[in-house]
mmCIF file of C-alpha atoms in Angstrom:
data_model
loop_
_atom_site.group_PDB
_atom_site.id
_atom_site.type_symbol
_atom_site.label_atom_id
_atom_site.label_comp_id
_atom_site.label_asym_id
_atom_site.label_seq_id
_atom_site.Cartn_x
_atom_site.Cartn_y
_atom_site.Cartn_z
ATOM 1 C CA MET A 280 -37.157 25.360 5.173
ATOM 2 C CA ASN A 281 -38.152 22.878 2.506
ATOM 3 C CA GLU A 282 -34.470 22.161 1.885
ATOM 4 C CA TRP A 283 -33.961 21.251 5.543
ATOM 5 C CA VAL A 284 -37.062 19.050 5.570
ATOM 6 C CA GLU A 285 -35.823 17.288 2.451
ATOM 7 C CA ARG A 286 -32.372 16.830 3.967
ATOM 8 C CA PHE A 287 -33.686 15.180 7.118
ATOM 9 C CA SER A 288 -36.456 13.162 5.487
ATOM 10 C CA ASN A 289 -34.317 11.967 2.606
ATOM 11 C CA PRO A 290 -30.651 12.311 3.615
ATOM 12 C CA PRO A 291 -28.039 11.981 0.864
ATOM 13 C CA PRO A 292 -25.875 8.882 0.498
ATOM 14 C CA VAL A 293 -22.477 8.874 2.166
ATOM 15 C CA VAL A 294 -19.147 7.926 0.608
ATOM 16 C CA THR A 295 -16.238 7.854 3.033
ATOM 17 C CA VAL A 296 -12.675 8.464 1.860
ATOM 18 C CA VAL A 297 -9.644 6.737 3.377
ATOM 19 C CA ARG A 298 -6.260 8.101 2.312
ATOM 20 C CA LEU A 299 -3.636 5.362 2.024
ATOM 21 C CA ALA A 300 -0.473 7.294 1.215
ATOM 22 C CA GLY A 301 3.189 6.616 1.842
ATOM 23 C CA LEU A 302 5.508 3.700 2.362
ATOM 24 C CA ILE A 303 3.925 0.508 3.696
ATOM 25 C CA ALA A 304 5.895 -0.567 6.755
ATOM 26 C CA ALA A 305 5.335 -2.383 10.033
ATOM 27 C CA GLY A 306 6.641 0.490 12.145
ATOM 28 C CA GLY A 307 5.468 4.032 11.490
ATOM 29 C CA GLY A 308 7.057 6.773 13.571
ATOM 30 C CA MET A 309 5.675 10.305 13.844
ATOM 31 C CA LEU A 310 7.951 11.608 11.127
ATOM 32 C CA ARG A 311 7.565 8.590 8.904
ATOM 33 C CA GLY A 312 3.835 8.098 8.521
ATOM 34 C CA GLY A 313 4.201 4.502 7.368
ATOM 35 C CA LEU A 314 1.094 2.565 6.393
ATOM 36 C CA ASN A 315 0.334 -0.513 8.495
ATOM 37 C CA LEU A 316 -2.636 -2.326 9.973
ATOM 38 C CA ALA A 317 -1.947 -1.110 13.505
ATOM 39 C CA GLY A 318 -2.155 2.496 12.358
ATOM 40 C CA GLN A 319 -5.094 2.079 9.966
ATOM 41 C CA ALA A 320 -7.379 -0.443 11.711
ATOM 42 C CA GLY A 321 -9.361 2.264 13.502
ATOM 43 C CA VAL A 322 -9.572 4.397 10.372
ATOM 44 C CA LEU A 323 -10.936 1.509 8.329
ATOM 45 C CA LYS A 324 -13.475 0.628 11.003
ATOM 46 C CA ALA A 325 -14.697 4.235 11.083
ATOM 47 C CA ALA A 326 -14.860 4.393 7.289
ATOM 48 C CA PHE A 327 -17.314 1.499 7.164
ATOM 49 C CA ALA A 328 -19.407 2.694 10.129
ATOM 50 C CA PRO A 329 -21.692 5.526 8.846
ATOM 51 C CA ARG A 330 -25.372 5.001 8.175
ATOM 52 C CA ARG A 331 -26.534 5.343 4.567
ATOM 53 C CA LEU A 332 -23.035 4.346 3.486
ATOM 54 C CA ALA A 333 -23.047 3.965 -0.295
ATOM 55 C CA ALA A 334 -19.365 3.161 -0.816
ATOM 56 C CA VAL A 335 -15.875 3.494 0.610
ATOM 57 C CA ALA A 336 -13.262 5.260 -1.512
ATOM 58 C CA LEU A 337 -9.561 4.505 -1.090
ATOM 59 C CA ALA A 338 -7.298 7.362 -2.185
ATOM 60 C CA ILE A 339 -4.064 5.474 -2.857
ATOM 61 C CA ASN A 340 -0.625 6.947 -3.385
ATOM 62 C CA SER A 341 2.019 4.438 -2.338
ATOM 63 C CA PRO A 342 5.314 3.162 -3.772
ATOM 64 C CA GLY A 343 4.884 -0.104 -1.867
ATOM 65 C CA GLY A 344 6.699 -1.666 1.047
ATOM 66 C CA SER A 345 5.979 -4.561 3.395
ATOM 67 C CA PRO A 346 4.111 -7.435 1.705
ATOM 68 C CA VAL A 347 2.793 -8.584 5.086
ATOM 69 C CA GLN A 348 1.284 -5.206 5.974
ATOM 70 C CA SER A 349 -0.081 -4.921 2.426
ATOM 71 C CA SER A 350 -1.788 -8.273 2.834
ATOM 72 C CA LEU A 351 -3.128 -7.476 6.306
ATOM 73 C CA LEU A 352 -4.566 -4.154 5.155
ATOM 74 C CA GLY A 353 -6.065 -5.685 2.028
ATOM 75 C CA ARG A 354 -7.753 -8.491 3.956
ATOM 76 C CA ARG A 355 -9.099 -6.083 6.580
ATOM 77 C CA ILE A 356 -10.619 -3.902 3.858
ATOM 78 C CA ARG A 357 -12.318 -6.923 2.337
ATOM 79 C CA ALA A 358 -13.615 -8.107 5.721
ATOM 80 C CA HIS A 359 -15.297 -4.755 6.394
ATOM 81 C CA ALA A 360 -16.677 -4.531 2.847
ATOM 82 C CA GLU A 361 -18.246 -7.976 3.036
ATOM 83 C CA GLU A 362 -19.682 -7.303 6.491
ATOM 84 C CA ARG A 363 -21.315 -4.000 5.452
ATOM 85 C CA LYS A 364 -22.144 -5.154 1.907
ATOM 86 C CA VAL A 365 -20.837 -1.934 0.359
ATOM 87 C CA PRO A 366 -18.555 -1.473 -2.659
ATOM 88 C CA VAL A 367 -14.982 -0.262 -2.320
ATOM 89 C CA ILE A 368 -13.500 1.940 -5.036
ATOM 90 C CA ALA A 369 -9.754 2.624 -5.227
ATOM 91 C CA PHE A 370 -8.614 5.904 -6.742
ATOM 92 C CA VAL A 371 -4.940 5.819 -7.701
ATOM 93 C CA GLU A 372 -3.098 9.120 -7.621
ATOM 94 C CA ASP A 373 0.610 9.203 -8.570
ATOM 95 C CA VAL A 374 1.567 5.626 -7.760
ATOM 96 C CA ALA A 375 0.093 2.286 -6.747
ATOM 97 C CA ALA A 376 3.142 0.098 -7.196
ATOM 98 C CA SER A 377 4.062 -3.199 -5.567
ATOM 99 C CA GLY A 378 2.373 -3.090 -2.145
ATOM 100 C CA GLY A 379 0.490 -0.004 -3.294
ATOM 101 C CA TYR A 380 -1.138 -2.076 -6.023
ATOM 102 C CA TRP A 381 -1.773 -4.847 -3.472
ATOM 103 C CA LEU A 382 -3.899 -2.290 -1.581
ATOM 104 C CA ALA A 383 -5.654 -1.087 -4.737
ATOM 105 C CA ALA A 384 -6.584 -4.656 -5.608
ATOM 106 C CA ALA A 385 -8.555 -4.872 -2.357
ATOM 107 C CA ALA A 386 -11.144 -2.605 -3.994
ATOM 108 C CA ASP A 387 -13.996 -3.812 -6.177
ATOM 109 C CA GLU A 388 -13.037 -1.215 -8.770
ATOM 110 C CA ILE A 389 -9.819 0.655 -9.547
ATOM 111 C CA VAL A 390 -10.001 4.146 -11.055
ATOM 112 C CA VAL A 391 -6.804 5.828 -12.229
ATOM 113 C CA ASP A 392 -5.418 8.991 -13.735
ATOM 114 C CA PRO A 393 -4.033 8.452 -17.251
ATOM 115 C CA ALA A 394 -0.546 9.276 -15.933
ATOM 116 C CA SER A 395 -0.723 7.192 -12.744
ATOM 117 C CA ILE A 396 1.907 4.465 -12.314
ATOM 118 C CA LEU A 397 0.581 0.982 -11.489
ATOM 119 C CA GLY A 398 1.912 -2.531 -11.214
ATOM 120 C CA SER A 399 5.306 -3.750 -10.059
ATOM 121 C CA ILE A 400 3.740 -7.104 -9.168
ATOM 122 C CA GLY A 401 6.938 -8.673 -7.911
ATOM 123 C CA VAL A 402 9.251 -8.905 -4.913
ATOM 124 C CA VAL A 403 12.559 -7.137 -4.361
ATOM 125 C CA SER A 404 15.263 -7.332 -1.714
ATOM 126 C CA ALA A 405 18.240 -4.987 -1.602
ATOM 127 C CA GLY A 406 21.312 -4.561 0.536
ATOM 128 C CA PHE A 407 25.058 -3.964 0.550
ATOM 129 C CA GLY A 408 28.153 -6.096 0.980
ATOM 130 C CA PHE A 409 30.835 -4.713 3.298
ATOM 131 C CA HIS A 410 33.275 -7.619 3.697
ATOM 132 C CA ASP A 411 35.935 -6.137 1.366
ATOM 133 C CA ALA A 412 35.612 -2.699 2.952
ATOM 134 C CA ILE A 413 36.107 -3.898 6.525
ATOM 135 C CA ALA A 414 39.051 -6.040 5.416
ATOM 136 C CA ARG A 415 40.768 -2.975 3.939
ATOM 137 C CA LEU A 416 40.104 -1.061 7.135
ATOM 138 C CA GLY A 417 41.606 -3.840 9.220
ATOM 139 C CA ILE A 418 38.328 -4.526 11.021
ATOM 140 C CA GLU A 419 37.747 -8.035 12.319
ATOM 141 C CA ARG A 420 34.191 -9.335 12.079
ATOM 142 C CA ARG A 421 33.068 -11.382 15.101
ATOM 143 C CA LEU A 422 29.795 -13.256 14.815
ATOM 144 C CA HIS A 423 28.642 -16.128 17.006
ATOM 145 C CA THR A 424 25.429 -17.991 16.224
ATOM 146 C CA GLN A 425 23.462 -21.082 17.090
ATOM 147 C CA GLY A 426 21.855 -22.355 13.928
ATOM 148 C CA GLU A 427 23.715 -22.339 10.644
ATOM 149 C CA ARG A 428 21.114 -20.234 8.841
ATOM 150 C CA LYS A 429 21.391 -17.362 11.338
ATOM 151 C CA ARG A 430 24.262 -16.023 9.182
ATOM 152 C CA LEU A 431 22.020 -15.868 6.130
ATOM 153 C CA LEU A 432 23.071 -12.939 3.885
ATOM 154 C CA ASP A 433 25.117 -11.214 6.573
ATOM 155 C CA PRO A 434 26.393 -8.048 4.819
ATOM 156 C CA PHE A 435 29.802 -8.350 6.510
ATOM 157 C CA LEU A 436 30.453 -11.832 5.102
ATOM 158 C CA PRO A 437 31.008 -12.866 1.470
ATOM 159 C CA GLU A 438 27.767 -13.747 -0.300
ATOM 160 C CA LYS A 439 27.181 -17.477 -0.662
ATOM 161 C CA PRO A 440 25.298 -19.012 -3.620
ATOM 162 C CA GLU A 441 23.270 -21.193 -1.273
ATOM 163 C CA ASP A 442 22.172 -18.118 0.692
ATOM 164 C CA VAL A 443 21.080 -16.374 -2.503
ATOM 165 C CA ALA A 444 19.150 -19.479 -3.548
ATOM 166 C CA ARG A 445 17.385 -19.532 -0.180
ATOM 167 C CA LEU A 446 16.454 -15.850 -0.503
ATOM 168 C CA GLU A 447 15.120 -16.373 -4.013
ATOM 169 C CA ALA A 448 12.980 -19.255 -2.755
ATOM 170 C CA LEU A 449 11.483 -17.000 -0.076
ATOM 171 C CA GLN A 450 10.873 -14.267 -2.637
ATOM 172 C CA GLY A 451 9.192 -16.823 -4.882
ATOM 173 C CA ASP A 452 6.777 -17.800 -2.111
ATOM 174 C CA ILE A 453 5.863 -14.166 -1.458
ATOM 175 C CA HIS A 454 5.480 -13.495 -5.176
ATOM 176 C CA GLU A 455 3.043 -16.403 -5.435
ATOM 177 C CA GLU A 456 0.947 -14.882 -2.633
ATOM 178 C CA PHE A 457 0.897 -11.551 -4.471
ATOM 179 C CA LYS A 458 -0.108 -13.182 -7.749
ATOM 180 C CA ALA A 459 -2.830 -15.230 -6.050
ATOM 181 C CA TRP A 460 -4.278 -12.044 -4.536
ATOM 182 C CA VAL A 461 -4.364 -10.281 -7.913
ATOM 183 C CA ARG A 462 -5.940 -13.325 -9.575
ATOM 184 C CA GLU A 463 -8.600 -13.440 -6.843
ATOM 185 C CA ARG A 464 -9.408 -9.751 -6.861
ATOM 186 C CA ARG A 465 -9.178 -9.183 -10.634
ATOM 187 C CA ALA A 466 -10.779 -12.465 -11.679
ATOM 188 C CA GLY A 467 -12.253 -12.244 -15.176
ATOM 189 C CA ARG A 468 -10.807 -8.782 -15.818
ATOM 190 C CA LEU A 469 -7.126 -9.426 -16.574
ATOM 191 C CA LYS A 470 -6.519 -9.009 -20.307
ATOM 192 C CA ALA A 471 -2.905 -10.089 -20.712
ATOM 193 C CA ASP A 472 -0.955 -13.239 -19.962
ATOM 194 C CA GLU A 473 0.532 -13.686 -16.506
ATOM 195 C CA ALA A 474 4.080 -13.646 -17.827
ATOM 196 C CA THR A 475 3.469 -10.026 -18.819
ATOM 197 C CA LEU A 476 1.443 -8.925 -15.802
ATOM 198 C CA PHE A 477 3.483 -10.560 -13.067
ATOM 199 C CA ASP A 478 7.074 -9.848 -14.120
ATOM 200 C CA GLY A 479 7.429 -6.723 -11.938
ATOM 201 C CA ASP A 480 6.889 -4.226 -14.765
ATOM 202 C CA ILE A 481 4.949 -0.964 -14.358
ATOM 203 C CA TRP A 482 2.415 0.810 -16.574
ATOM 204 C CA THR A 483 0.658 4.130 -16.871
ATOM 205 C CA GLY A 484 -2.945 4.312 -15.734
ATOM 206 C CA ARG A 485 -4.284 4.235 -19.284
ATOM 207 C CA ARG A 486 -2.235 1.160 -20.151
ATOM 208 C CA ALA A 487 -3.232 -0.499 -16.871
ATOM 209 C CA VAL A 488 -6.883 -0.167 -17.900
ATOM 210 C CA GLU A 489 -6.090 -1.805 -21.244
ATOM 211 C CA LEU A 490 -4.363 -4.681 -19.423
ATOM 212 C CA GLY A 491 -7.208 -5.151 -16.949
ATOM 213 C CA LEU A 492 -5.183 -4.091 -13.923
ATOM 214 C CA ALA A 493 -7.531 -1.092 -13.539
ATOM 215 C CA ASP A 494 -11.098 -0.399 -14.592
ATOM 216 C CA ALA A 495 -11.505 3.225 -15.601
ATOM 217 C CA ILE A 496 -9.950 6.652 -16.030
ATOM 218 C CA GLY A 497 -11.229 9.293 -13.641
ATOM 219 C CA ASP A 498 -10.859 11.128 -10.355
ATOM 220 C CA LEU A 499 -12.461 10.667 -6.965
ATOM 221 C CA ARG A 500 -14.858 13.621 -6.795
ATOM 222 C CA SER A 501 -16.162 13.390 -10.354
ATOM 223 C CA THR A 502 -16.597 9.629 -10.240
ATOM 224 C CA VAL A 503 -18.372 9.617 -6.880
ATOM 225 C CA ARG A 504 -20.758 12.421 -7.894
ATOM 226 C CA ALA A 505 -21.522 10.740 -11.213
ATOM 227 C CA ARG A 506 -22.164 7.429 -9.465
ATOM 228 C CA PHE A 507 -24.122 8.581 -6.401
ATOM 229 C CA GLY A 508 -25.500 11.994 -7.338
ATOM 230 C CA ASP A 509 -24.513 15.616 -6.827
ATOM 231 C CA LYS A 510 -25.845 15.622 -3.260
ATOM 232 C CA VAL A 511 -23.637 12.750 -2.105
ATOM 233 C CA ARG A 512 -21.723 13.440 1.116
ATOM 234 C CA ILE A 513 -18.011 12.803 0.569
ATOM 235 C CA LEU A 514 -16.664 12.245 4.051
ATOM 236 C CA PRO A 515 -12.876 12.012 4.651
ATOM 237 C CA VAL A 516 -11.932 9.655 7.476
ATOM 238 C CA GLY A 517 -8.492 9.628 9.079
ATOM 239 C CA ARG A 518 -6.561 9.593 12.295
ATOM 240 C CA ARG A 519 -5.160 12.748 13.789
ATOM 241 C CA ARG A 520 -1.399 12.935 13.737
ATOM 242 C CA ALA A 521 0.695 13.851 16.738
ATOM 243 C CA TRP A 522 2.569 17.166 16.737
ATOM 244 C CA PRO A 523 5.912 16.480 15.071
ATOM 245 C CA TRP A 524 8.013 18.092 17.807
ATOM 246 C CA ARG A 525 6.763 15.657 20.434
ATOM 247 C CA GLY A 526 9.640 13.217 20.687
ATOM 248 C CA LEU A 527 11.554 15.068 17.975
ATOM 249 C CA PHE A 528 14.851 14.224 19.622
ATOM 250 C CA ARG A 529 13.914 10.631 20.449
ATOM 251 C CA GLY A 530 15.247 8.208 17.888
ATOM 252 C CA ALA A 531 16.385 10.997 15.577
ATOM 253 C CA ALA A 532 18.689 8.658 13.694
ATOM 254 C CA ASP A 533 15.871 6.153 13.175
ATOM 255 C CA HIS A 534 13.615 8.880 11.834
ATOM 256 C CA ALA A 535 16.336 10.125 9.491
ATOM 257 C CA LEU A 536 16.974 6.644 8.105
ATOM 258 C CA ALA A 537 13.244 5.997 7.744
ATOM 259 C CA ALA A 538 12.808 9.288 5.893
ATOM 260 C CA LEU A 539 15.692 8.393 3.575
ATOM 261 C CA GLU A 540 14.195 4.955 2.941
ATOM 262 C CA GLU A 541 10.854 6.485 2.011
ATOM 263 C CA ARG A 542 12.507 9.149 -0.159
ATOM 264 C CA LEU A 543 14.345 6.435 -2.102
ATOM 265 C CA ALA A 544 11.130 4.426 -2.503
ATOM 266 C CA TRP A 545 9.385 7.406 -4.099
ATOM 267 C CA ALA A 546 12.443 8.314 -6.177
ATOM 268 C CA ARG A 547 12.313 4.887 -7.803
ATOM 269 C CA TRP A 548 9.116 6.004 -9.566
ATOM 270 C CA GLY A 549 10.474 9.441 -10.479
ATOM 271 C CA LEU A 550 8.648 11.273 -7.688
#
């Protein structure tokens, strides 16, 4: 009886947990599970809603993806945190690379496993060139555009130096946005020069702490209990997923390609 009285008269603090796992992409089908603002906005709102909220924990495991969705998610996290005046702690599992690190940097503190992979603060674009292949097959490419730049990096045309230069300029702009975000969020904590931190390299969790890209070694449960007490309520927050067979045969090719894309993204980090 006394335990119940204590629980109602002095309820424990609450720490909500938002799982941000998978490829970051604008479109997330049922079989893909991509991370984007449209899919996570409600989850984030719910995570910052409880009374007696002590902190929000982000369980991050992402190989990266869309820089725009990374930025939108990061800014939304910060908006909620500043409105509720609660700290956000990111807990990196296997990977927080590229856009995954962009999300981690939205937190006030980043906690990692010693073997986590962090970083990849850069921008990459990849594709294929098919112009020689279609020529050998006797296929004629027909493309009609209005606007000279509409042919930019068409995979069925020979690559042009001016097109590559234009792409690199765009990548440079995005890279600058990424670097500015890390500077803002990790201000005063970065312990290496920017040439080292921002060249797209990756590090283990322990090395990331040494470089100032992360703050501590630990795991979610132990850290939260040490910080807020053994009676803290750790409350997972997430959206329910639709049954996978609903629409299984709709857009099957799109789902297969999306799954392959995500598989390759994880494989890049050996996972």
